[in-house]
Short mmCIF file of C-alpha atoms and ligand atoms in Angstrom, two decimals:
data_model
loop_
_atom_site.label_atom_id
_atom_site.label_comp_id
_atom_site.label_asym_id
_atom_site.label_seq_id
_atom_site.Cartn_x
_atom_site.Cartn_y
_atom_site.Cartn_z
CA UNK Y 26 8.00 100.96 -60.33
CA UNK Y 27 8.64 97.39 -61.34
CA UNK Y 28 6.42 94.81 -63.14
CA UNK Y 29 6.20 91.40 -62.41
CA UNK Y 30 4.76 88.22 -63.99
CA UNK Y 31 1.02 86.78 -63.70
CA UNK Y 32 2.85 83.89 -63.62
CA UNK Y 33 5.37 84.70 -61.08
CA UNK Y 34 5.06 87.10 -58.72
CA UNK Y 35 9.03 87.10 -57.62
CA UNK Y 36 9.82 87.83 -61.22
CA UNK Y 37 10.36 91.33 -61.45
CA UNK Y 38 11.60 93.79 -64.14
CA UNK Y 39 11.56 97.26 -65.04
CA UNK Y 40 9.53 99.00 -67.50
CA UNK Y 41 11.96 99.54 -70.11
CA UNK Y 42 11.98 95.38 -70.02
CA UNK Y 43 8.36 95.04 -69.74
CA UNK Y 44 7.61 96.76 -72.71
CA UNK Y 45 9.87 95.45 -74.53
CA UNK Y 46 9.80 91.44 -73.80
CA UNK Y 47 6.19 92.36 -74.18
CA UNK Y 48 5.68 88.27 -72.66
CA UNK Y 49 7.58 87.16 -69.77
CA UNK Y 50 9.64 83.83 -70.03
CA UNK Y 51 7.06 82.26 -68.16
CA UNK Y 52 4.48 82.76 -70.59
CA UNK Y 53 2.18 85.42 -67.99
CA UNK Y 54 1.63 88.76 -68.52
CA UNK Y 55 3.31 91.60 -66.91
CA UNK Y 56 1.16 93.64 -64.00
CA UNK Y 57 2.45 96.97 -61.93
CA UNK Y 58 4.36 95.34 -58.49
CA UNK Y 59 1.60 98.21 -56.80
CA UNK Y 60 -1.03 100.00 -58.11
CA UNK Y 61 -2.59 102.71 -54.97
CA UNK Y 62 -5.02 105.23 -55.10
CA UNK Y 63 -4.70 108.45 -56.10
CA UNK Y 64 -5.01 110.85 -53.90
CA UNK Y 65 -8.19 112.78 -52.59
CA UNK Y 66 -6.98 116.13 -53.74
CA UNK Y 67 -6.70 114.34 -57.65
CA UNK Y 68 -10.55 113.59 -57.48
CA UNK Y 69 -11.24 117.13 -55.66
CA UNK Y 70 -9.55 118.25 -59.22
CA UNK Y 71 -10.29 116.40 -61.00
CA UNK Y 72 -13.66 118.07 -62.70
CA UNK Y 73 -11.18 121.21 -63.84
CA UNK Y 74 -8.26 118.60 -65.24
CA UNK Y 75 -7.60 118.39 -68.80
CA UNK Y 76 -7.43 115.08 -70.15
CA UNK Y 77 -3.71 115.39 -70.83
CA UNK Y 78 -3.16 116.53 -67.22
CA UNK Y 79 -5.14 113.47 -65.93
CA UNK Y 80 -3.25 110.96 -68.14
CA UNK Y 81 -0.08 112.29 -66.63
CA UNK Y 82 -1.00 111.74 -62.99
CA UNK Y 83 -2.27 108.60 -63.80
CA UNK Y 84 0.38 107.45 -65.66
CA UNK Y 85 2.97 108.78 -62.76
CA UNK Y 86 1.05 106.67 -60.17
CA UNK Y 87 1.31 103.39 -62.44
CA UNK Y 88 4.48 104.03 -63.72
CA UNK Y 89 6.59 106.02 -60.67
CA UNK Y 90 9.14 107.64 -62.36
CA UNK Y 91 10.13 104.74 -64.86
CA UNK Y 92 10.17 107.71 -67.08
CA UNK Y 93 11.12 111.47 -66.29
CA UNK Y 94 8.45 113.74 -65.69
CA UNK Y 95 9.11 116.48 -68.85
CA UNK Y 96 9.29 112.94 -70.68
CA UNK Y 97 5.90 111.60 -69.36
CA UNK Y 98 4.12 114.24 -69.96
CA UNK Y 99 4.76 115.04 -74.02
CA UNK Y 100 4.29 111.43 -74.21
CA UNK Y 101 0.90 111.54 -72.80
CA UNK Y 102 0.48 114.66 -74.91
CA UNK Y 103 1.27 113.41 -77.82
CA UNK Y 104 -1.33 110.40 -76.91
CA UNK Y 105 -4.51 112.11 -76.30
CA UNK Y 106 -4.22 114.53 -78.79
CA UNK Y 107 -7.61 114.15 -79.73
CA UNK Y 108 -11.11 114.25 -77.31
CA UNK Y 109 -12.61 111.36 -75.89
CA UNK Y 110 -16.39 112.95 -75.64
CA UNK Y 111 -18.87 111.10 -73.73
CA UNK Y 112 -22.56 111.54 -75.50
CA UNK Y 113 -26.29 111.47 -73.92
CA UNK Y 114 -28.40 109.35 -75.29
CA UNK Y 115 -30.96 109.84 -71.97
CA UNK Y 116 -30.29 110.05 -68.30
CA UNK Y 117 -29.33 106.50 -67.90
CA UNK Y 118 -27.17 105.61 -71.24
CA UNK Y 119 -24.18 107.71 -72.03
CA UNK Y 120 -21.80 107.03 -75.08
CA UNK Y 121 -17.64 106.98 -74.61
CA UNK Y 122 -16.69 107.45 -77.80
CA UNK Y 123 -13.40 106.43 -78.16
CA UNK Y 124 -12.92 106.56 -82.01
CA UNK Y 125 -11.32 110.45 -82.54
CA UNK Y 126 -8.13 109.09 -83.28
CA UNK Y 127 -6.60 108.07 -86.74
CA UNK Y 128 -6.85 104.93 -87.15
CA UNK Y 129 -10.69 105.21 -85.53
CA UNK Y 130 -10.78 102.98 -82.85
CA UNK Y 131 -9.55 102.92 -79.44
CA UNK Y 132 -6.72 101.05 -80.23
CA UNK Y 133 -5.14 104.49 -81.17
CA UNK Y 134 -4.69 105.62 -77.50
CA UNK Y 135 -2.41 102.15 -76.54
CA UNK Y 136 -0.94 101.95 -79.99
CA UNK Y 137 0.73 105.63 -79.52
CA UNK Y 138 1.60 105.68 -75.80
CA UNK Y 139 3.74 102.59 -76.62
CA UNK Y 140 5.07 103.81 -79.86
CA UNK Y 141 5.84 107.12 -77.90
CA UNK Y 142 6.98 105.08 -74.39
CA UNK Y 143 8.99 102.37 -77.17
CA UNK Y 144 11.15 105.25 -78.81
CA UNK Y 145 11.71 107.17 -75.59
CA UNK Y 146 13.77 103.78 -74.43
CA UNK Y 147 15.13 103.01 -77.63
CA UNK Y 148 16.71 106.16 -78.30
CA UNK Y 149 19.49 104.91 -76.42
CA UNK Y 150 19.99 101.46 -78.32
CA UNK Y 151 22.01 100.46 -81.03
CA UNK Y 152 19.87 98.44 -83.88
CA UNK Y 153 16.48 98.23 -85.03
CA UNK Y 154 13.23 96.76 -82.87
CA UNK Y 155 10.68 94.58 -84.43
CA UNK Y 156 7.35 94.61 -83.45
CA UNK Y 157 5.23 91.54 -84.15
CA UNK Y 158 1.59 91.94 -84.14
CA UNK Y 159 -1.48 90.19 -84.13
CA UNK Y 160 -4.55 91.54 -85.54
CA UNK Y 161 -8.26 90.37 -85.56
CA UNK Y 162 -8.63 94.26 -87.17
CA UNK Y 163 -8.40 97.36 -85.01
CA UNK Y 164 -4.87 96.63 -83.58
CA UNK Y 165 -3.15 96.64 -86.94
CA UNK Y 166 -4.56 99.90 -87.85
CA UNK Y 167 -3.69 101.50 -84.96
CA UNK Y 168 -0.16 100.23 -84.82
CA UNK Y 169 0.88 100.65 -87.96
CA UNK Y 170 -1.07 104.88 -87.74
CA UNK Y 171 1.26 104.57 -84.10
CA UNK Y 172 4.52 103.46 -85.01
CA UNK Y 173 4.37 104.74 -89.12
CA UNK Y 174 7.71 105.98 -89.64
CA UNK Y 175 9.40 105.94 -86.39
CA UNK Y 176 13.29 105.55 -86.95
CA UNK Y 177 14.68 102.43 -85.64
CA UNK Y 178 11.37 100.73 -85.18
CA UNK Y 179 9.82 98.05 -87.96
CA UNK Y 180 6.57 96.61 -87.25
CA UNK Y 181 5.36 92.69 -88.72
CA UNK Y 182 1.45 93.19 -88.54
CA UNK Y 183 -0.38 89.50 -88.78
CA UNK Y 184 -4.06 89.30 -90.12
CA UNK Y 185 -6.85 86.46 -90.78
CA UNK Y 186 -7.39 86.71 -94.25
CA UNK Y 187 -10.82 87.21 -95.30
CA UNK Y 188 -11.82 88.25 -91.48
CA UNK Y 189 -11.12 92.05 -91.70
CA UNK Y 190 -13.18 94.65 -93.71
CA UNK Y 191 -11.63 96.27 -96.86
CA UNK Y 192 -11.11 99.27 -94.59
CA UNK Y 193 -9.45 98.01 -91.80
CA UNK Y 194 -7.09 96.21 -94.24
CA UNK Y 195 -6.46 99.36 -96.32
CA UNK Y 196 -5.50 100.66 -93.17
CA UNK Y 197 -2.53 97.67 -92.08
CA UNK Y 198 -1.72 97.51 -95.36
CA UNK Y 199 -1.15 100.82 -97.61
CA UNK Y 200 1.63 102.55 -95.59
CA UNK Y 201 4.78 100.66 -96.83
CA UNK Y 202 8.00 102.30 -94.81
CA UNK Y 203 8.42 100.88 -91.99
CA UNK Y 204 4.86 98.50 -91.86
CA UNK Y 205 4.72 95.09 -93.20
CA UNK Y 206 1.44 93.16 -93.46
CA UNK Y 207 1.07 89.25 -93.42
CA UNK Y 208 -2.19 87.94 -94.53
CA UNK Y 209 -2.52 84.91 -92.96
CA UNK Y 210 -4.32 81.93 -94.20
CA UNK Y 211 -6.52 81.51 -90.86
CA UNK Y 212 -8.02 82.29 -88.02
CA UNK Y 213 -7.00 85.13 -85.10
CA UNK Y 214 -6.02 82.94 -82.83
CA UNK Y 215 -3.80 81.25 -85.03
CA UNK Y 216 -2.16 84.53 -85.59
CA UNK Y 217 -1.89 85.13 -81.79
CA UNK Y 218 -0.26 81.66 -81.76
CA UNK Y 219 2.61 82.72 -84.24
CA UNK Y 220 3.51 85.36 -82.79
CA UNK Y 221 3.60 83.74 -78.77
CA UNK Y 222 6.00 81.22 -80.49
CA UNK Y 223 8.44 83.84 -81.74
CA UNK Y 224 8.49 85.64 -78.60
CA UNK Y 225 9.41 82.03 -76.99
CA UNK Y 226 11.91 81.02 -79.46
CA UNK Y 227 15.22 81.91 -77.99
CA UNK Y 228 17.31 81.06 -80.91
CA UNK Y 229 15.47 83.67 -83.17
CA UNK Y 230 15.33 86.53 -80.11
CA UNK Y 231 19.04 85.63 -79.94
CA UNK Y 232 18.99 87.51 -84.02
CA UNK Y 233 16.20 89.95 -83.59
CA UNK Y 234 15.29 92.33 -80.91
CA UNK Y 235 11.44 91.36 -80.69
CA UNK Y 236 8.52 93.48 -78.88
CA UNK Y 237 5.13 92.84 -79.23
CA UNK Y 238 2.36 95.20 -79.77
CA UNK Y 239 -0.60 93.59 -78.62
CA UNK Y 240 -3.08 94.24 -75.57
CA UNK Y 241 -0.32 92.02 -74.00
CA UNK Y 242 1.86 94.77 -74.03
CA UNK Y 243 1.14 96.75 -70.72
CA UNK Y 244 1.91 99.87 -72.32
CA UNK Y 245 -0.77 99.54 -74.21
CA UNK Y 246 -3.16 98.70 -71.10
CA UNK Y 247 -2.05 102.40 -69.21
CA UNK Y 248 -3.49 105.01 -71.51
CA UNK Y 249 -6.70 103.12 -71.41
CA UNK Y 250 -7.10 103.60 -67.93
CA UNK Y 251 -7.06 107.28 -68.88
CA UNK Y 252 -10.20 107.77 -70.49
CA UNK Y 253 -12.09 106.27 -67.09
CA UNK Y 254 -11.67 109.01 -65.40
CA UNK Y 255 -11.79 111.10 -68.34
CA UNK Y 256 -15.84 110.05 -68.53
CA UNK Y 257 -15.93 110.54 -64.68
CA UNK Y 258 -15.20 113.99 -65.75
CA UNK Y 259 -17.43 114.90 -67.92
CA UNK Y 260 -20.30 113.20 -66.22
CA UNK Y 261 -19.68 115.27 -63.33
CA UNK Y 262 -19.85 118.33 -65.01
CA UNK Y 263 -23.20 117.52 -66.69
CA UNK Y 264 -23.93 118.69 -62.81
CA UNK Y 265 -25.95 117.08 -59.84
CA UNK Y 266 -25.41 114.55 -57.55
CA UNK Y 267 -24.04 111.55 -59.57
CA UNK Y 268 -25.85 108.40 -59.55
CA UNK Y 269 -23.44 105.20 -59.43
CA UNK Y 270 -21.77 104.91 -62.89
CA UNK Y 271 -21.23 101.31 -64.61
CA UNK Y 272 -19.00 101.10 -67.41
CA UNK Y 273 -20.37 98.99 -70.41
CA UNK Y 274 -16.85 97.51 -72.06
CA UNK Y 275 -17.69 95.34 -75.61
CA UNK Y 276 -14.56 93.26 -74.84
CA UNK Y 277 -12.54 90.87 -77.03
CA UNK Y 278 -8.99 89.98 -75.34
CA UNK Y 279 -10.23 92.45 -72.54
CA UNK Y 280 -7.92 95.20 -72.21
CA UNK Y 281 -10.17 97.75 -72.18
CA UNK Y 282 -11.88 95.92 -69.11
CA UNK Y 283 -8.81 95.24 -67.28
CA UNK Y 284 -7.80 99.10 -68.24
CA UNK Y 285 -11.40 100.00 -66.24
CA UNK Y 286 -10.42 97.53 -63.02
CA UNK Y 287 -7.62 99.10 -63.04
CA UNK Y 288 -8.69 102.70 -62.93
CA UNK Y 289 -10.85 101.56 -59.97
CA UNK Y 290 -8.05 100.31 -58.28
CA UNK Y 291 -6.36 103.44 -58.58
CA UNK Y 292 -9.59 104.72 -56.65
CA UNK Y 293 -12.58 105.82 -59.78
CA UNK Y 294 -15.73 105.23 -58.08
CA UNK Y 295 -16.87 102.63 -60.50
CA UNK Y 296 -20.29 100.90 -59.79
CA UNK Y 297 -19.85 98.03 -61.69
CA UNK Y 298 -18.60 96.90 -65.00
CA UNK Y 299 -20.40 94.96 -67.49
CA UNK Y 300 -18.66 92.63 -70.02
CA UNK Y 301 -20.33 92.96 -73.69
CA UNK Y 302 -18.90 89.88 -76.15
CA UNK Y 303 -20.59 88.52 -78.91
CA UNK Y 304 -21.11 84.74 -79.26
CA UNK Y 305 -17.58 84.37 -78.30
CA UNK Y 306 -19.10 83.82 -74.52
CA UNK Y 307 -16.06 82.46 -72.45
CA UNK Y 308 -15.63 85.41 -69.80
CA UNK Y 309 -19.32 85.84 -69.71
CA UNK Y 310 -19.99 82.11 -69.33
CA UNK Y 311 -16.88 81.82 -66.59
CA UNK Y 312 -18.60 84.98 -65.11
CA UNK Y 313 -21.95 83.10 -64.48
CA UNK Y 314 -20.19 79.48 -63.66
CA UNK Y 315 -17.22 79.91 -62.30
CA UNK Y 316 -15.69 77.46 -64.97
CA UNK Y 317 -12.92 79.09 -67.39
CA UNK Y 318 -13.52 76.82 -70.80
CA UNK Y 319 -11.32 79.11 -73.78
CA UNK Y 320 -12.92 77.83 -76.84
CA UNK Y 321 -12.00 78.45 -80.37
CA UNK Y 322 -12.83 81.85 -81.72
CA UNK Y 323 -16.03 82.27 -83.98
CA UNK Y 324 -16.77 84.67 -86.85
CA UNK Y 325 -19.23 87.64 -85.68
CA UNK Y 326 -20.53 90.84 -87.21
CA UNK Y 327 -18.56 92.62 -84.38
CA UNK Y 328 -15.69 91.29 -85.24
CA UNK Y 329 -12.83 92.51 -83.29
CA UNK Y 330 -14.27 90.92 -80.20
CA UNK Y 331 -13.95 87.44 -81.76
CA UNK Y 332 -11.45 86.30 -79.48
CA UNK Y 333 -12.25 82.74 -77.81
CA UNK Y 334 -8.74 83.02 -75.42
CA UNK Y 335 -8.88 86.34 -73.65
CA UNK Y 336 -5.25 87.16 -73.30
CA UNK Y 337 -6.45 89.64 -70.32
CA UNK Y 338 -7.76 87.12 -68.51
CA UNK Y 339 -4.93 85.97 -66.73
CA UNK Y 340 -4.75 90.02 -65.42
CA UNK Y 341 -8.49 90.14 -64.34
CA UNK Y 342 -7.87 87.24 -62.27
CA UNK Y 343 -4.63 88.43 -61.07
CA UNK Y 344 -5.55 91.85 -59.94
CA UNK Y 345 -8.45 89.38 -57.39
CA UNK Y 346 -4.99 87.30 -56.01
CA UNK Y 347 -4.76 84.79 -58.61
CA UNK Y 348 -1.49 84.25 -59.25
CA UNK Y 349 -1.36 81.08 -61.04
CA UNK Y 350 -2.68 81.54 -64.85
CA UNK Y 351 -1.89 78.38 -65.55
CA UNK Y 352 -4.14 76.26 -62.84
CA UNK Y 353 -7.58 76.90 -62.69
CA UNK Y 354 -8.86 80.11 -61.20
CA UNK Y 355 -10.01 80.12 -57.50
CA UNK Y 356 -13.48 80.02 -56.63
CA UNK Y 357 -12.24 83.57 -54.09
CA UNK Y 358 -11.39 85.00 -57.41
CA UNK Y 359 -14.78 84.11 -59.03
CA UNK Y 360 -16.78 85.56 -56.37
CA UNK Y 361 -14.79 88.77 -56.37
CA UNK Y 362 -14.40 89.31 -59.93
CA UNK Y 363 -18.59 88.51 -59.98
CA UNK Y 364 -19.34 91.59 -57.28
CA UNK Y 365 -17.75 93.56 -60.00
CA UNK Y 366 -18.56 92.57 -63.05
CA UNK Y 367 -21.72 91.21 -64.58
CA UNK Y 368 -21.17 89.12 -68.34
CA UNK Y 369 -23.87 89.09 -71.22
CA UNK Y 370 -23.39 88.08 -75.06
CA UNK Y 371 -25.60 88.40 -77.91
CA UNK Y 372 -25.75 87.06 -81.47
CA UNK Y 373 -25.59 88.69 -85.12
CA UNK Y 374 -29.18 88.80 -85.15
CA UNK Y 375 -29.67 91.03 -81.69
CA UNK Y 376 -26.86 93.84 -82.72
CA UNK Y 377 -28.57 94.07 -85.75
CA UNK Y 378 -32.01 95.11 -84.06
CA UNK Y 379 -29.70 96.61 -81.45
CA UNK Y 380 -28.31 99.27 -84.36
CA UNK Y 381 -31.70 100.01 -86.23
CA UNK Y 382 -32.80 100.45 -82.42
CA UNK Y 383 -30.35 102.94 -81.34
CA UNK Y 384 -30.44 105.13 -84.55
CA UNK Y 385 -34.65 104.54 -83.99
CA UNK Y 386 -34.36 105.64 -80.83
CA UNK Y 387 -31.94 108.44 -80.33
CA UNK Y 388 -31.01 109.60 -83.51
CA UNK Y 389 -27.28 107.71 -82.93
CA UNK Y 390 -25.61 105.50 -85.53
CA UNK Y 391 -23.58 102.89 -83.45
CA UNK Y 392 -21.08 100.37 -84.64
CA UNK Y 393 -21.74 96.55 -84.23
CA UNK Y 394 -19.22 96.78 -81.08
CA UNK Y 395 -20.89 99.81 -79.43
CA UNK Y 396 -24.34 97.90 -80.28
CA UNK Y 397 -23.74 95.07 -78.09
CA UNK Y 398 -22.58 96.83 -75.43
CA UNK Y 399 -25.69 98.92 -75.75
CA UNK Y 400 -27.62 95.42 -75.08
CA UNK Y 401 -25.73 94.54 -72.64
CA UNK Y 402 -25.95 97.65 -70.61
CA UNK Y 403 -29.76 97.72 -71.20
CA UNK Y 404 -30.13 93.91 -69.84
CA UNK Y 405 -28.08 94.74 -66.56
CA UNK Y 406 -29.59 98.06 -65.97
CA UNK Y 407 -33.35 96.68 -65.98
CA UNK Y 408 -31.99 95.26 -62.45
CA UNK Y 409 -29.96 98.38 -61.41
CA UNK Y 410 -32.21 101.08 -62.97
CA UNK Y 411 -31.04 104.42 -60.48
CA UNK Y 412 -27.64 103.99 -62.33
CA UNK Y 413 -25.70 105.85 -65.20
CA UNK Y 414 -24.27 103.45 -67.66
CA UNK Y 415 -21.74 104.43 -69.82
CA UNK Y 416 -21.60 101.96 -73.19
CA UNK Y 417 -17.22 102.42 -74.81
CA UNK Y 418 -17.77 102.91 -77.99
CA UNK Y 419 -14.67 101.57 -79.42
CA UNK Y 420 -14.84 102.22 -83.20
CA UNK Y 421 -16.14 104.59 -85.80
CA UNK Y 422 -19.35 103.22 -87.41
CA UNK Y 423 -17.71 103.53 -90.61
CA UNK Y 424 -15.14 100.77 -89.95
CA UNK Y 425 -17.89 98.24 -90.52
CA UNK Y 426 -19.50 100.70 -93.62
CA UNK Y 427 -21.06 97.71 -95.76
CA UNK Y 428 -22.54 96.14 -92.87
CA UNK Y 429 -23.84 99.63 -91.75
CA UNK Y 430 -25.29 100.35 -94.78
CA UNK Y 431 -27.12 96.95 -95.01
CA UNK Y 432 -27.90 96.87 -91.34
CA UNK Y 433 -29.64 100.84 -91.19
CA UNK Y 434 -30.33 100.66 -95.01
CA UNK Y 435 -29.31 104.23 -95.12
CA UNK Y 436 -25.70 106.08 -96.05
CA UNK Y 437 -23.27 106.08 -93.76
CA UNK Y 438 -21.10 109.45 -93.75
CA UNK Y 439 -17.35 108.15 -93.84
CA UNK Y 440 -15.10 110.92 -92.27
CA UNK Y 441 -11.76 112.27 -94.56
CA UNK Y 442 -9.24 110.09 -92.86
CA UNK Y 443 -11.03 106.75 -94.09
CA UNK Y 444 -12.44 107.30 -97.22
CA UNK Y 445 -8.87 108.69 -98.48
CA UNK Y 446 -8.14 104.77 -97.80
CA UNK Y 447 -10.16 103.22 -100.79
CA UNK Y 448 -8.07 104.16 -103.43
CA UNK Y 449 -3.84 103.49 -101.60
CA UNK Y 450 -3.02 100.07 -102.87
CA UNK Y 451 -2.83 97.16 -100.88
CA UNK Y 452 0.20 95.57 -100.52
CA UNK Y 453 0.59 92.08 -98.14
CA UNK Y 454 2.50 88.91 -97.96
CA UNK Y 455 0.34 85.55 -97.94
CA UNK Y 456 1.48 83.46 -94.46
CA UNK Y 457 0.60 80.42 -93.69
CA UNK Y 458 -0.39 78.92 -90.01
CA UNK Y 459 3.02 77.24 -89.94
CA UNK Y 460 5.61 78.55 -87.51
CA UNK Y 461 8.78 77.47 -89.54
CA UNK Y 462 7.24 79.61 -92.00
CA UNK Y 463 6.34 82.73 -90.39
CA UNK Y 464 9.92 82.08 -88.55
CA UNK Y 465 11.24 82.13 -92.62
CA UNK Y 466 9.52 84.82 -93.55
CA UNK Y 467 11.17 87.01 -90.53
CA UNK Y 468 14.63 86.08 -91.23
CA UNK Y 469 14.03 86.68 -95.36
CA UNK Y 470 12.99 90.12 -95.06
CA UNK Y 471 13.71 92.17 -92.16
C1 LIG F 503 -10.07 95.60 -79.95
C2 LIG F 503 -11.51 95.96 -80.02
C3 LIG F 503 -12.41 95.52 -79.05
C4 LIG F 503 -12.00 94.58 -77.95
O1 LIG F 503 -11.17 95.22 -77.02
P1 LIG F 503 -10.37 94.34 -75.92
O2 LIG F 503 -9.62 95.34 -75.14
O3 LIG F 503 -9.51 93.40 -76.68
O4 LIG F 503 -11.41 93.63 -75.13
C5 LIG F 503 -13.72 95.96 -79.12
N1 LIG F 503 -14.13 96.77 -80.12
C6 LIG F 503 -13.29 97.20 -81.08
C7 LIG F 503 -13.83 98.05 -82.18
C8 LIG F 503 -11.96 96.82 -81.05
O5 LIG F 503 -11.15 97.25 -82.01
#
């Protein structure tokens, strides 16, 4: 299987490159050259498949055999090493929760098929890999739980100071080894924007062996299609004939959505998909207008959805035939991306009610993230209302503990993993916005 540019659809690597340029030259964002159906016989199977089995033959169709099978298949092991349960809340609103990993959040599933998929390939190499990331809080985590201590591998994690919680920075920031935090004095995006300029600067790739580690990377983007059919599953084996299911995807740079488009693709009867964000509205706003404005990011409660450039966009509109990230998307693309998925964003004040309601309602604490997907899914289902929804929860409740506690004015239990967090010291370098700094900082210490 090759992989070829958003931007360019003649430019064509393999996976081995793709995961490791992370960006092509051309600034787009790498996509499978073909991406088929599975077969009938996987979906006749599919109800008595274990969740490693199903990652594998997903993983096979995306990838062909990029990798060797024996290969593949401890890789995808070693990935979902931990349940992805889906939860009632009634017959119409189901719970995904993605957060058994250990850093949480879904972010674990990407961050270790590509730390797994990254040392597979590098075995082979002479000299160490860096991996620059950008953080708005979940990604760090994950990373550095994903790539802690694998030989030949150092990681540069980037964060906006002041715009994680204490948790999620005790979790970027307390392993030492191989994991180096930056705080950075500003925003996401800006940290996004560093690290696109190192991956474009030839002079320092010339020096370094770069890779990036974001939802850029589309080795991150495969394992996520797992856990789509993965809820198929287990909604099939609550039994009955199954009403259409919609996925409910709180989305941020959109990965997780793409990841869902692209499990439909590869033939999961998906309804429709609904795209939660908070006030950072673009994809919900291009979604009901046709007009793609990226604006910059503002601060939320939900924070790791406070992303005001999508970096998936250019593959949602790519998988409809754009092929052109750069122009302006094609009214075609609008109106086929619309008949699958329907946009909605709410403010600070709704999750809030949206939490205390959930917990009112069914007895379920869910994080700001789950909570406005939760809206979200109730607001499009009061139109489709013979439909399942299922809401991806993508992160423990107790990420966001002070917020929990003040939003539910109750305790919030804190499983072993986290609180052992509060007391490892924090140790990060200040950065500033500046390139020639960050681009200092790089050659100084690795
Ligand atoms: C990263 C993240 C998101 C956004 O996911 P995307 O794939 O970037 O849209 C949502 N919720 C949580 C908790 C996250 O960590």
């Amino acid at each position: 299987m090759k992989f070829y540019s958003t931007n360019d659809p003649d430019h064509r690597v393999d996976l081995r490159e793709a995961i490791f340029r992370g960006l092509p030259a051309d600034n787009g964002l790498y996509m499978p050259e073909r991406i088929e159906p599975l077969p009938p016989a996987f979906f006749d199977e599919l109800p008595s498949l274990s969740f490693a089995e199903i990652g594998y033959r997903v993983s096979r169709q995306l990838l062909g055999d990029a990798v060797p099978e024996a290969d593949l298949r401890r890789i995808v092991a070693e990935t979902v090493d931990f349940p992805a349960p889906v939860v009632e809340l009634d017959e119409r609103i189901y719970v995904l929760e993605l957060f058994h990993g250990p850093s949480l959040a879904f972010k674990d599933f990407g961050a270790r098929f590509m730390s797994r998929l990254m040392h597979h390939f590098n075995e082979a190499d002479s000299g160490d890999l860096t991996i620059l990331v950008a953080t708005s809080g979940d990604t760090g985590g994950a990373v550095a739980a994903g790539f802690y201590d694998t030989p030949g591998i150092q990681v540069v994690i980037l964060y906006p100071s002041g715009k994680v919680s204490d948790l999620q920075e005790k979790q970027l920031t307390t392993l030492g080894k191989n994991i180096h935090a930056l705080e950075v004095d500003g925003s996401f995006d800006d940290c996004q924007a560093l690290v696109k300029r190192a991956f474009l600067d030839d002079e320092l790739r010339s020096r370094f062996r770069l890779s990036s580690a974001n939802s850029i990377n589309i080795s991150r983007l495969i394992p996520q299609t797992f856990y789509y059919f993965e809820a198929y599953k287990q909604l099939l084996a609550a039994g009955g004939p199954t009403p259409p299911v919609a996925f409910c995807v709180p989305s941020g740079n959109f990965g997780n959505l793409t990841a869902g488009l692209i499990a439909q693709r590869l033939g999961l009867p998906v309804h429709h998909f609904i795209a939660a964000t908070n006030a950072n509205d673009v994809v919900p706003r291009y979604l009901e207008s046709g007009d793609y404005q990226p604006a910059p990011s503002v601060p939320t409660l939900s924070n790791a959805m406070d992303v005001g450039a999508p970096s998936n966009f250019a593959r949602m509109t790519n998988l409809f035939g754009h092929l052109l990230g750069k122009e302006k998307p094609l009214p075609e693309v609008h109106a086929e991306l619309g008949r699958r998925v329907s946009g909605y964003a709410y403010d600070d004040a709704a999750t809030e009610a949206a939490v205390r309601e959930v917990k009112a309602k069914y007895g379920y604490t869910i994080d700001p993230h789950g909570a406005v997907g939760y809206l979200a899914l109730r607001e499009w289902q009061q139109g489709h209302p013979a439909t399942r929804g299922v809401i991806l929860e993508t992160a423990h409740p107790s990420k966001f503990l002070p917020d929990m506690e003040r939003i539910l004015g109750e305790e919030v239990a804190v499983p072993e993993r986290l609180s052992q967090l509060a007391d490892a010291e924090k140790v990060a370098d200040p950065m500033t916005t500046e390139y020639t700094d960050f681009r200092s900082w790089l050659e100084g210490n690795l």
